[in-house]
Coordinates of C-alpha atoms in Angstrom, one line a residue:
Chain A
M1 CA -0.4 0.1 0.4
P2 CA 2.6 2.7 0.8
Q3 CA 4.4 1.4 -2.5
W4 CA 1.4 2.4 -4.5
K5 CA 1.2 6.2 -2.6
I6 CA 4.7 7.0 -3.7
I7 CA 3.8 5.4 -7.6
C8 CA 1.0 7.6 -6.9
T9 CA 1.3 10.9 -5.5
V10 CA 5.3 11.6 -7.5
P11 CA 3.9 11.5 -11.4
T12 CA 0.8 13.9 -10.0
E13 CA 3.5 16.8 -8.2
T14 CA 6.1 16.3 -11.1
S15 CA 2.9 16.7 -13.5
G16 CA 1.9 19.6 -11.3
I17 CA 5.4 21.6 -11.5
A18 CA 6.0 20.2 -14.8
L19 CA 2.9 22.0 -16.0
R20 CA 4.0 25.4 -14.1
H21 CA 6.8 25.2 -15.5
A22 CA 5.3 24.9 -18.8
T23 CA 2.5 28.0 -18.1
E24 CA 5.6 30.2 -16.9
Q25 CA 8.0 29.6 -20.1
F26 CA 5.0 30.2 -22.0
G27 CA 3.7 33.6 -20.7
R28 CA 7.7 34.0 -20.6
S29 CA 8.2 33.3 -24.5
V30 CA 4.8 35.3 -25.1
V31 CA 6.4 38.7 -23.1
E32 CA 9.5 38.2 -24.7
G33 CA 7.8 37.6 -28.8
V34 CA 6.2 40.9 -28.4
A35 CA 8.7 43.1 -26.7
F36 CA 11.1 41.4 -29.7
V37 CA 8.6 42.7 -32.0
G38 CA 8.0 45.9 -30.3
R39 CA 12.2 46.5 -31.0
A40 CA 12.0 45.0 -34.5
F41 CA 9.5 48.0 -35.4
V42 CA 11.1 50.9 -33.1
L43 CA 14.2 49.5 -35.5
F44 CA 12.1 49.6 -38.8
I45 CA 11.4 53.4 -37.9
E46 CA 14.7 54.0 -36.9
C47 CA 16.4 53.3 -40.2
V48 CA 13.1 54.6 -41.8
Y49 CA 13.8 58.2 -40.5
W50 CA 17.4 58.0 -41.0
L51 CA 16.3 57.3 -44.7
I52 CA 13.8 59.9 -45.2
A53 CA 14.5 62.7 -42.4
D54 CA 17.9 63.1 -42.2
P55 CA 20.1 64.3 -45.0
R56 CA 23.1 62.7 -44.2
W57 CA 22.9 59.4 -45.9
L58 CA 24.1 61.9 -48.9
K59 CA 27.7 61.5 -47.8
P60 CA 30.3 59.4 -49.4
V61 CA 31.6 57.6 -46.3
W62 CA 27.7 56.3 -46.4
R63 CA 27.5 55.2 -49.8
A64 CA 30.8 53.7 -49.7
A65 CA 29.0 52.0 -46.5
V66 CA 26.2 51.2 -48.8
A67 CA 28.4 49.8 -52.1
S68 CA 30.5 47.9 -49.1
E69 CA 27.0 46.2 -47.8
M70 CA 25.8 45.3 -51.8
M71 CA 29.1 44.1 -52.6
S72 CA 28.6 41.8 -49.5
V73 CA 25.1 40.1 -48.8
G74 CA 24.2 41.1 -52.9
V75 CA 27.5 39.9 -55.6
S76 CA 29.7 37.3 -53.3
A77 CA 26.2 35.1 -52.8
A78 CA 25.7 35.1 -56.9
P79 CA 28.1 31.9 -57.5
V80 CA 26.9 29.9 -54.3
A81 CA 22.9 31.5 -55.9
A82 CA 23.5 30.1 -59.0
V83 CA 24.1 26.6 -58.2
M84 CA 21.0 26.6 -56.1
A85 CA 18.9 28.6 -59.2
L86 CA 20.1 25.2 -62.1
S87 CA 19.6 22.8 -59.5
A88 CA 15.7 23.2 -58.3
G89 CA 15.2 24.6 -61.5
I90 CA 16.0 21.1 -63.3
M91 CA 14.7 19.3 -60.1
L92 CA 11.1 21.8 -60.4
S93 CA 11.6 20.3 -64.4
I94 CA 11.9 16.6 -63.5
Q95 CA 9.2 16.7 -61.4
A96 CA 7.2 18.6 -63.9
V97 CA 7.5 16.3 -67.0
S98 CA 7.4 13.3 -64.8
S99 CA 4.0 14.6 -64.1
L100 CA 2.5 16.0 -67.2
Q101 CA 3.7 12.8 -68.6
D102 CA 1.1 11.2 -67.6
F103 CA -1.8 13.4 -69.3
G104 CA 0.7 13.8 -72.6
A105 CA 1.2 17.6 -71.9
Q106 CA 4.9 17.7 -71.3
S107 CA 5.4 20.7 -73.6
R108 CA 3.3 22.5 -70.5
A109 CA 5.9 21.9 -68.1
A110 CA 8.2 25.1 -69.1
A111 CA 5.3 26.7 -68.4
A112 CA 5.0 25.4 -65.1
I113 CA 8.4 25.8 -64.4
A114 CA 8.4 29.7 -65.2
V115 CA 5.1 30.5 -63.3
T116 CA 6.5 28.1 -60.3
M117 CA 9.5 29.8 -59.9
F118 CA 8.4 33.8 -60.6
R119 CA 5.8 33.5 -57.9
E120 CA 6.8 31.4 -55.4
F121 CA 10.3 29.4 -55.8
G122 CA 11.8 31.9 -56.9
P123 CA 11.4 34.6 -53.7
L124 CA 11.6 31.8 -51.4
I125 CA 14.9 30.6 -52.5
T126 CA 16.9 34.0 -52.7
A127 CA 14.8 34.4 -49.1
F128 CA 16.2 31.5 -47.6
L129 CA 19.9 32.1 -48.8
F130 CA 20.1 34.9 -47.3
A131 CA 18.2 34.2 -44.4
G132 CA 20.9 31.4 -43.6
R133 CA 24.1 33.6 -44.7
S134 CA 22.9 37.2 -44.5
A135 CA 21.0 37.1 -41.3
S136 CA 23.7 35.4 -39.6
A137 CA 26.5 37.4 -40.4
V138 CA 24.5 40.4 -39.9
T139 CA 24.0 39.1 -35.9
V140 CA 27.3 37.9 -35.5
R141 CA 28.7 41.9 -36.6
L142 CA 26.3 43.1 -34.9
G143 CA 25.9 41.0 -31.5
T144 CA 30.4 40.7 -31.5
M145 CA 30.4 44.5 -31.8
Q146 CA 28.0 44.7 -28.8
I147 CA 30.3 42.6 -26.7
S148 CA 33.5 44.2 -28.1
Q149 CA 31.9 48.1 -26.7
E150 CA 31.5 49.0 -30.3
I151 CA 27.7 50.0 -30.5
D152 CA 29.0 51.4 -27.0
A153 CA 31.5 53.8 -28.4
L154 CA 29.6 55.0 -31.7
R155 CA 26.9 56.4 -29.1
V156 CA 29.6 58.0 -26.6
M157 CA 30.7 59.3 -30.0
G158 CA 26.8 60.6 -31.2
I159 CA 26.9 58.5 -34.0
N160 CA 23.7 56.6 -34.0
P161 CA 24.4 52.9 -34.5
T162 CA 21.1 52.3 -36.7
H163 CA 22.2 55.1 -39.2
H164 CA 25.9 54.0 -39.0
L165 CA 25.0 50.1 -38.6
V166 CA 21.7 48.9 -39.8
T167 CA 19.9 51.0 -42.4
P168 CA 23.0 50.6 -44.8
V169 CA 22.4 46.7 -44.5
L170 CA 18.5 47.7 -45.1
I171 CA 19.0 49.3 -48.7
A172 CA 21.8 46.9 -49.7
M173 CA 19.4 44.0 -48.9
L174 CA 16.1 46.3 -50.2
V175 CA 18.2 46.5 -53.5
M176 CA 20.0 42.8 -53.7
V177 CA 17.8 41.1 -52.5
P178 CA 15.1 41.6 -55.8
C179 CA 18.0 41.8 -57.9
M180 CA 19.1 38.5 -57.4
T181 CA 15.7 37.2 -57.2
I182 CA 15.0 37.8 -60.5
F183 CA 18.7 36.4 -61.4
I184 CA 17.9 33.1 -59.8
D185 CA 14.6 32.9 -61.3
I186 CA 15.8 33.5 -65.0
L187 CA 18.3 31.0 -63.7
A188 CA 16.4 27.8 -62.9
V189 CA 14.5 28.7 -65.3
L190 CA 17.2 27.9 -67.7
G191 CA 18.2 25.0 -65.9
G192 CA 14.5 23.4 -66.3
G193 CA 15.1 24.2 -69.7
I194 CA 18.6 22.4 -70.2
Y195 CA 16.8 19.5 -69.2
C196 CA 13.2 19.5 -71.0
A197 CA 15.8 19.8 -74.0
F198 CA 17.6 16.9 -72.7
D199 CA 14.6 14.5 -71.8
L200 CA 12.4 16.0 -74.3
G201 CA 14.3 16.8 -77.0
M202 CA 13.0 20.3 -76.9
T203 CA 15.1 23.8 -78.0
L204 CA 16.1 25.8 -75.9
S205 CA 14.4 29.0 -78.6
S206 CA 11.0 26.9 -78.1
Y207 CA 11.4 26.2 -74.5
A208 CA 11.5 30.0 -74.0
Q209 CA 8.9 30.7 -76.4
Y210 CA 6.4 28.8 -74.1
A211 CA 7.6 29.9 -70.5
L212 CA 7.6 33.7 -71.8
A213 CA 4.0 32.2 -73.5
A214 CA 2.7 31.3 -69.7
L215 CA 4.4 34.6 -67.8
V216 CA 2.5 37.6 -67.3
P217 CA 4.0 40.9 -65.8
F218 CA 2.1 40.3 -62.2
D219 CA 3.9 37.3 -61.9
A220 CA 7.6 38.9 -61.5
I221 CA 5.4 42.0 -59.6
Q222 CA 4.3 39.3 -57.5
G223 CA 7.2 37.3 -56.7
L224 CA 8.9 40.7 -56.6
I225 CA 6.2 41.7 -53.4
K226 CA 7.7 39.0 -51.8
S227 CA 11.2 39.3 -52.1
V228 CA 10.8 43.4 -50.9
M229 CA 9.3 41.8 -48.2
F230 CA 11.6 39.4 -46.7
A231 CA 14.5 41.6 -47.2
L232 CA 13.0 43.4 -44.5
L233 CA 11.8 41.3 -42.4
I234 CA 15.5 39.2 -42.7
T235 CA 17.0 42.4 -42.0
L236 CA 15.0 43.5 -39.0
I237 CA 15.0 40.4 -37.6
S238 CA 18.9 39.5 -37.4
A239 CA 19.7 43.2 -36.8
T240 CA 17.7 43.1 -34.1
Y241 CA 19.2 40.2 -32.7
G242 CA 22.7 41.1 -33.1
L243 CA 21.7 44.5 -31.3
S244 CA 19.9 42.4 -28.4
V245 CA 22.8 40.5 -27.6
Q246 CA 24.2 41.1 -23.8
G247 CA 26.9 38.4 -22.0
G248 CA 29.8 36.7 -24.4
P249 CA 30.6 35.0 -27.2
A250 CA 27.9 32.2 -26.7
Q251 CA 25.4 34.6 -26.6
V252 CA 26.4 35.7 -29.8
G253 CA 26.2 32.0 -30.9
A254 CA 22.5 31.4 -29.6
A255 CA 21.4 35.2 -30.7
T256 CA 22.8 33.8 -34.4
T257 CA 21.2 30.4 -34.3
R258 CA 17.7 32.2 -33.2
A259 CA 18.5 35.0 -36.3
V260 CA 18.8 32.2 -39.0
V261 CA 15.7 30.5 -37.5
T262 CA 13.2 33.2 -36.7
A263 CA 14.0 34.8 -40.4
T264 CA 13.4 31.4 -41.5
S265 CA 10.2 30.9 -40.4
A266 CA 8.9 34.5 -40.5
V267 CA 9.8 34.5 -44.4
V268 CA 7.5 31.0 -44.8
I269 CA 4.6 32.2 -43.1
T270 CA 4.6 36.3 -44.7
D271 CA 5.0 34.1 -48.1
M272 CA 1.7 31.8 -46.9
V273 CA 0.1 35.2 -46.3
V274 CA 0.9 37.3 -49.3
T275 CA 0.2 34.5 -51.6
F276 CA -3.1 34.1 -49.8
L277 CA -4.1 37.7 -50.4
L278 CA -2.0 38.7 -54.1
A279 CA -2.6 35.1 -55.8
R280 CA -6.7 34.4 -55.3
Chain B
M1 CA 33.1 56.4 10.7
H2 CA 34.2 59.3 9.1
D3 CA 32.9 61.6 6.3
Y4 CA 35.4 60.6 3.6
T5 CA 33.6 61.9 0.5
N6 CA 32.9 65.1 2.0
Q7 CA 35.4 66.8 -0.5
P8 CA 35.1 71.1 -1.0
P9 CA 33.7 71.1 -4.6
T10 CA 35.9 72.7 -6.9
P11 CA 34.9 75.8 -8.7
Q12 CA 34.4 74.9 -12.2
A13 CA 33.5 71.0 -12.0
A14 CA 33.9 69.3 -15.5
V15 CA 31.7 65.8 -13.3
E16 CA 29.3 66.6 -10.8
V17 CA 27.4 63.5 -9.4
D18 CA 24.6 63.9 -6.6
H19 CA 22.9 61.0 -4.3
L20 CA 23.4 58.9 -7.6
Y21 CA 21.7 55.3 -7.5
A22 CA 21.5 52.6 -9.5
H23 CA 20.5 49.0 -9.7
Y24 CA 20.7 45.7 -11.9
G25 CA 17.8 44.5 -11.2
P26 CA 16.8 44.2 -7.5
R27 CA 20.3 44.4 -7.2
E28 CA 22.1 48.0 -6.1
V29 CA 25.1 48.5 -7.7
L30 CA 25.8 51.9 -6.6
H31 CA 25.1 53.6 -3.8
D32 CA 24.6 57.3 -2.5
I33 CA 27.5 58.9 -5.2
N34 CA 28.4 61.6 -4.7
L35 CA 31.2 63.8 -6.6
T36 CA 32.7 66.6 -8.3
I37 CA 35.4 66.3 -10.6
G38 CA 37.3 69.6 -11.3
Q39 CA 38.1 70.6 -14.8
G40 CA 41.6 70.1 -15.8
E41 CA 42.1 67.6 -13.2
I42 CA 43.3 63.7 -13.4
H43 CA 40.8 62.1 -11.2
V44 CA 41.5 57.8 -10.9
I45 CA 37.7 56.2 -9.5
M46 CA 39.3 53.0 -8.8
G47 CA 37.9 50.0 -6.2
G48 CA 38.3 46.0 -7.4
S49 CA 36.4 43.8 -9.8
G50 CA 32.7 44.7 -9.1
S51 CA 32.8 47.7 -6.8
G52 CA 30.8 49.4 -9.2
K53 CA 33.3 51.4 -10.9
S54 CA 32.7 50.7 -14.6
T55 CA 29.4 51.4 -13.5
L56 CA 29.7 54.7 -13.1
L57 CA 31.1 55.8 -16.4
R58 CA 28.8 54.1 -17.5
H59 CA 26.7 56.5 -15.9
M60 CA 28.9 59.4 -16.9
L61 CA 28.5 58.6 -20.6
G62 CA 24.8 58.7 -20.5
L63 CA 25.0 54.9 -21.2
N64 CA 22.8 53.6 -18.4
R65 CA 19.8 55.6 -16.6
P66 CA 20.4 56.1 -13.0
S67 CA 17.1 54.6 -10.4
A68 CA 17.9 58.4 -8.4
G69 CA 19.8 60.5 -8.5
R70 CA 21.5 63.6 -11.0
L71 CA 24.9 63.7 -13.1
K72 CA 25.8 66.6 -14.6
L73 CA 28.7 66.1 -17.4
L74 CA 29.9 70.4 -17.8
G75 CA 27.1 71.5 -16.4
Q76 CA 24.4 70.0 -18.4
D77 CA 22.1 68.1 -16.9
M78 CA 22.6 63.9 -18.4
N79 CA 18.9 63.4 -17.4
N80 CA 16.2 65.8 -18.1
S81 CA 18.0 67.0 -21.6
E82 CA 17.2 66.8 -25.2
I83 CA 18.7 64.6 -27.5
S84 CA 20.0 67.3 -29.6
A85 CA 22.1 68.5 -27.1
L86 CA 23.0 65.5 -25.1
Q87 CA 24.5 65.1 -28.8
E88 CA 26.3 67.9 -28.9
L89 CA 27.6 67.2 -25.0
R90 CA 29.2 63.9 -26.3
R91 CA 31.2 66.2 -29.3
N92 CA 32.8 67.3 -25.8
I93 CA 33.7 63.8 -24.8
G94 CA 36.4 61.4 -25.9
V95 CA 35.7 57.4 -24.9
L96 CA 38.9 55.1 -24.3
F97 CA 36.9 52.0 -24.1
Q98 CA 39.1 48.8 -22.0
G99 CA 39.0 47.1 -25.2
G100 CA 40.5 49.8 -27.4
A101 CA 36.6 49.4 -29.0
M102 CA 37.5 49.5 -32.5
L103 CA 34.9 49.3 -35.4
A104 CA 37.3 46.1 -37.1
S105 CA 36.0 46.4 -40.4
L106 CA 37.7 50.1 -40.3
T107 CA 41.2 50.8 -40.6
V108 CA 43.3 52.9 -37.9
A109 CA 42.8 55.9 -40.2
E110 CA 39.6 55.8 -41.1
N111 CA 38.3 54.7 -37.5
V112 CA 40.0 57.8 -36.1
Q113 CA 38.9 59.9 -38.6
L114 CA 35.1 58.8 -38.2
P115 CA 33.7 61.5 -35.5
L116 CA 35.5 64.4 -37.8
R117 CA 33.4 62.6 -40.8
E118 CA 30.2 62.8 -38.4
H119 CA 30.3 66.0 -37.0
T120 CA 32.2 68.0 -38.9
R121 CA 32.2 69.8 -43.2
L122 CA 36.2 69.8 -42.9
D123 CA 38.0 69.0 -46.5
E124 CA 39.8 65.6 -47.0
N125 CA 43.3 67.3 -46.9
T126 CA 42.7 68.8 -43.5
I127 CA 40.7 65.0 -41.8
Q128 CA 44.0 63.8 -43.2
I129 CA 46.1 65.4 -41.4
M130 CA 44.8 65.5 -37.6
T131 CA 44.7 62.1 -38.7
R132 CA 48.4 62.2 -38.6
M133 CA 48.9 64.6 -36.6
K134 CA 46.8 62.9 -33.6
L135 CA 48.1 59.3 -34.5
G136 CA 51.5 61.9 -33.9
V137 CA 50.6 62.6 -30.7
V138 CA 49.8 58.5 -29.7
S139 CA 53.4 57.9 -31.1
L140 CA 51.3 55.7 -33.7
P141 CA 52.5 57.3 -37.2
G142 CA 52.4 55.5 -40.1
F143 CA 50.2 52.9 -38.8
E144 CA 47.2 54.5 -40.7
N145 CA 46.4 51.6 -43.6
F146 CA 46.5 48.9 -40.5
M147 CA 43.1 47.3 -39.7
P148 CA 42.9 47.2 -35.7
A149 CA 43.5 43.1 -35.0
E150 CA 46.9 44.0 -36.6
L151 CA 47.8 46.0 -33.8
S152 CA 49.0 44.8 -30.5
G153 CA 46.9 45.6 -27.2
G154 CA 49.6 48.5 -26.2
M155 CA 49.0 50.2 -30.2
L156 CA 45.0 48.9 -29.9
K157 CA 45.1 51.4 -26.7
R158 CA 47.1 54.4 -28.5
A159 CA 45.3 53.9 -32.1
A160 CA 41.7 54.0 -29.8
L161 CA 43.2 57.1 -27.8
A162 CA 43.4 58.8 -31.3
R163 CA 39.8 58.6 -31.5
A164 CA 38.7 59.6 -28.8
I165 CA 41.4 62.6 -28.8
I166 CA 40.4 63.9 -32.7
M167 CA 37.4 66.2 -31.8
D168 CA 39.6 67.4 -28.8
P169 CA 37.6 66.7 -25.7
K170 CA 36.8 68.8 -22.8
V171 CA 36.6 66.2 -21.2
L172 CA 38.2 62.3 -21.5
F173 CA 37.2 59.1 -19.9
C174 CA 39.3 55.8 -20.2
D175 CA 38.4 52.6 -18.7
E176 CA 41.2 50.2 -17.5
P177 CA 43.4 51.8 -19.6
S178 CA 46.0 49.4 -18.9
A179 CA 44.1 46.8 -18.4
G180 CA 45.8 43.5 -19.8
L181 CA 49.0 45.3 -20.8
D182 CA 52.8 44.5 -19.5
P183 CA 54.0 47.1 -16.8
G184 CA 56.1 49.2 -19.7
V185 CA 54.0 49.0 -22.1
A186 CA 51.1 50.4 -19.1
A187 CA 53.6 53.3 -17.9
G188 CA 54.0 54.5 -21.6
I189 CA 49.8 54.8 -21.8
D190 CA 50.0 56.4 -18.1
E191 CA 52.5 58.8 -19.5
L192 CA 50.5 59.8 -22.5
I193 CA 47.5 60.3 -20.7
L194 CA 49.7 62.8 -18.3
R195 CA 51.0 64.4 -21.6
L196 CA 47.5 64.6 -23.0
R197 CA 46.0 66.4 -20.2
D198 CA 49.5 68.9 -20.0
A199 CA 49.4 70.1 -23.6
M200 CA 45.6 69.5 -23.8
R201 CA 44.5 70.7 -20.6
M202 CA 41.9 68.1 -20.4
T203 CA 40.1 66.8 -17.8
I204 CA 40.5 63.6 -18.1
V205 CA 38.9 60.5 -15.9
V206 CA 40.6 57.2 -15.3
V207 CA 38.4 54.4 -14.2
S208 CA 41.5 51.6 -13.1
H209 CA 42.2 48.7 -10.4
D210 CA 45.6 48.9 -11.3
L211 CA 47.1 51.1 -7.5
V212 CA 50.8 51.9 -9.2
S213 CA 49.1 53.0 -12.4
A214 CA 46.1 54.9 -10.3
F215 CA 49.1 56.8 -8.0
R216 CA 51.5 57.5 -11.0
I217 CA 48.4 59.7 -12.5
A218 CA 46.1 60.7 -10.6
D219 CA 45.9 64.2 -9.1
R220 CA 42.8 63.7 -7.1
L221 CA 41.4 59.3 -6.3
T222 CA 38.1 58.0 -5.6
M223 CA 37.8 55.1 -4.1
L224 CA 34.8 52.6 -4.3
D225 CA 33.6 49.4 -2.3
R226 CA 30.5 47.6 -2.7
G227 CA 29.0 50.3 -4.8
Q228 CA 30.4 53.1 -2.1
I229 CA 32.3 56.0 -1.9
L230 CA 35.0 54.9 1.1
I231 CA 37.1 58.0 0.3
T232 CA 38.1 61.4 -2.8
G233 CA 41.2 62.7 -1.8
A234 CA 44.6 63.5 -3.1
P235 CA 46.9 60.6 -3.9
Q236 CA 48.8 61.4 -0.1
E237 CA 45.1 61.5 1.6
V238 CA 44.0 58.5 0.2
Q239 CA 47.5 56.4 1.3
S240 CA 47.4 57.9 5.0
C241 CA 43.5 57.4 5.1
E242 CA 42.9 54.9 8.7
H243 CA 39.6 53.7 6.8
E244 CA 39.7 49.8 7.0
R245 CA 38.3 48.9 3.7
V246 CA 40.9 51.9 1.9
Q247 CA 43.4 50.0 3.2
R248 CA 43.3 46.8 2.3
L249 CA 42.1 47.4 -0.3
L250 CA 45.7 49.5 -0.7
R251 CA 47.2 46.5 0.4
R252 CA 45.0 44.2 -2.0
E253 CA 44.5 41.8 0.5
H254 CA 41.8 40.3 -0.4
Q255 CA 38.3 41.1 1.0
E256 CA 35.8 38.3 2.2
D257 CA 32.6 39.2 1.1
I258 CA 30.0 37.2 2.8
L259 CA 30.1 35.2 5.7
D260 CA 27.0 33.9 5.9
P261 CA 25.8 30.6 3.7
E262 CA 22.6 32.1 3.9
A263 CA 23.7 35.3 2.5
Y264 CA 25.7 34.2 0.3
L265 CA 22.7 31.8 -1.5
Q266 CA 20.6 35.0 -1.4
Q267 CA 23.7 37.2 -3.0
L268 CA 23.2 33.7 -6.1
T269 CA 19.8 33.9 -6.2
E270 CA 19.7 38.1 -6.8
T271 CA 22.2 37.0 -9.7
I272 CA 20.6 34.6 -11.1
D273 CA 17.1 36.2 -10.7

């Protein structure tokens, strides 16, 4: 009988404590989440202020910073983006050809690949590339500057860290993510064309004609709208995490992981919402 | 107990701290700090680890807001000033951070020039000449194109010092200028601080735990312990002070902060919270 008591009592107490901890953890996460969104929004307002209200962005030193960020986040990502785009195009083409073969509509593969890439996969692949590559780089850079007191040094020199560090990244991302989206769209459609030429014996020019006939300007516009939103999200999330780092190098690593996970999740959720709003 | 902190204020104060209290969460880190630093003096704030000296410095720089009390820098209230006024005030102060805090992505020259490019409309030639001049003052001529990562600890502090004085500030703050340096290099930094005071008539506030360095450069010293000022005065006054904790700090004796295990557990809990 006493043994039964022990067996019955312990799980009840443990589950009570576990439930309390889970509730506390959930509450804490909600509060932290709301605080994070607030910080990111304030950062966005600050960036807009520095871009519109302060004419100092015309200074050569600031333009050089933007150009440097464009090289770092965009141009240097071109080789890996090209490999990803070609692979995605070929993969999509394999799936399209094998699915459409059942209906004898292989020639429609070009249209399927072009529309899918321009509307959906192009912006999404680009966003994943930037969320993994640039978001982590921004968080590590800002986090390291935070713990090495470089951000404090800027503040006491009367230099606003948002203006000096975040705004150039935001401009670079807003320019480079849409550019890279177009680059990935075109290369992916080309990759699909290479596979169609190999598998279906279709010439590249007829493949291009089918693809262009299926595309309307709004397909590209839809992709570009998404890519601008993704650029904004990735920059704000990574910068907010970077500027919130406190402590040492371990916290920089943790913040970087959180930034990449949050940015990727935000991209997927935003994509779903924007697709719902634009594609119906 | 004697009121060692009751020092007569200097006529023209560069920094005035009035009944300042600061907390990290529920933990009080600064308790009723009253301090006046006169213009043109080298004032060293010293104390052991966790004594609150770096926190006091962050308050003086306006990086932290106090829980209570007032802090004036060059006659301007740091807590009740407009942001634009604070920005203007910050052009009159220079800061040498503990690790230098040089922007890693910029060269030494670009780091030193940063405040000039942000706050002035000087032409490129003048900016280059001023950069060379300041790097000369800190004995780093010819290092313009080096990256911060390529400099030794002592050189990094000198470069950071050049950046701190590029705008000819009225007040220079130095956080642990000799930390992590060998005695010879640390003595060189001390010489540099003395030279800056004499040549540029700056008020220099140094936060340090290095006794040798502190007594070498200080016109006046403030000794902090557990968030409270133990004494403020000339180096001779501090050395002759009979206060037990001052003497223990001067003798570098280990101080048992907490002997009661319950109080120790309480402190651990507060730290975790």
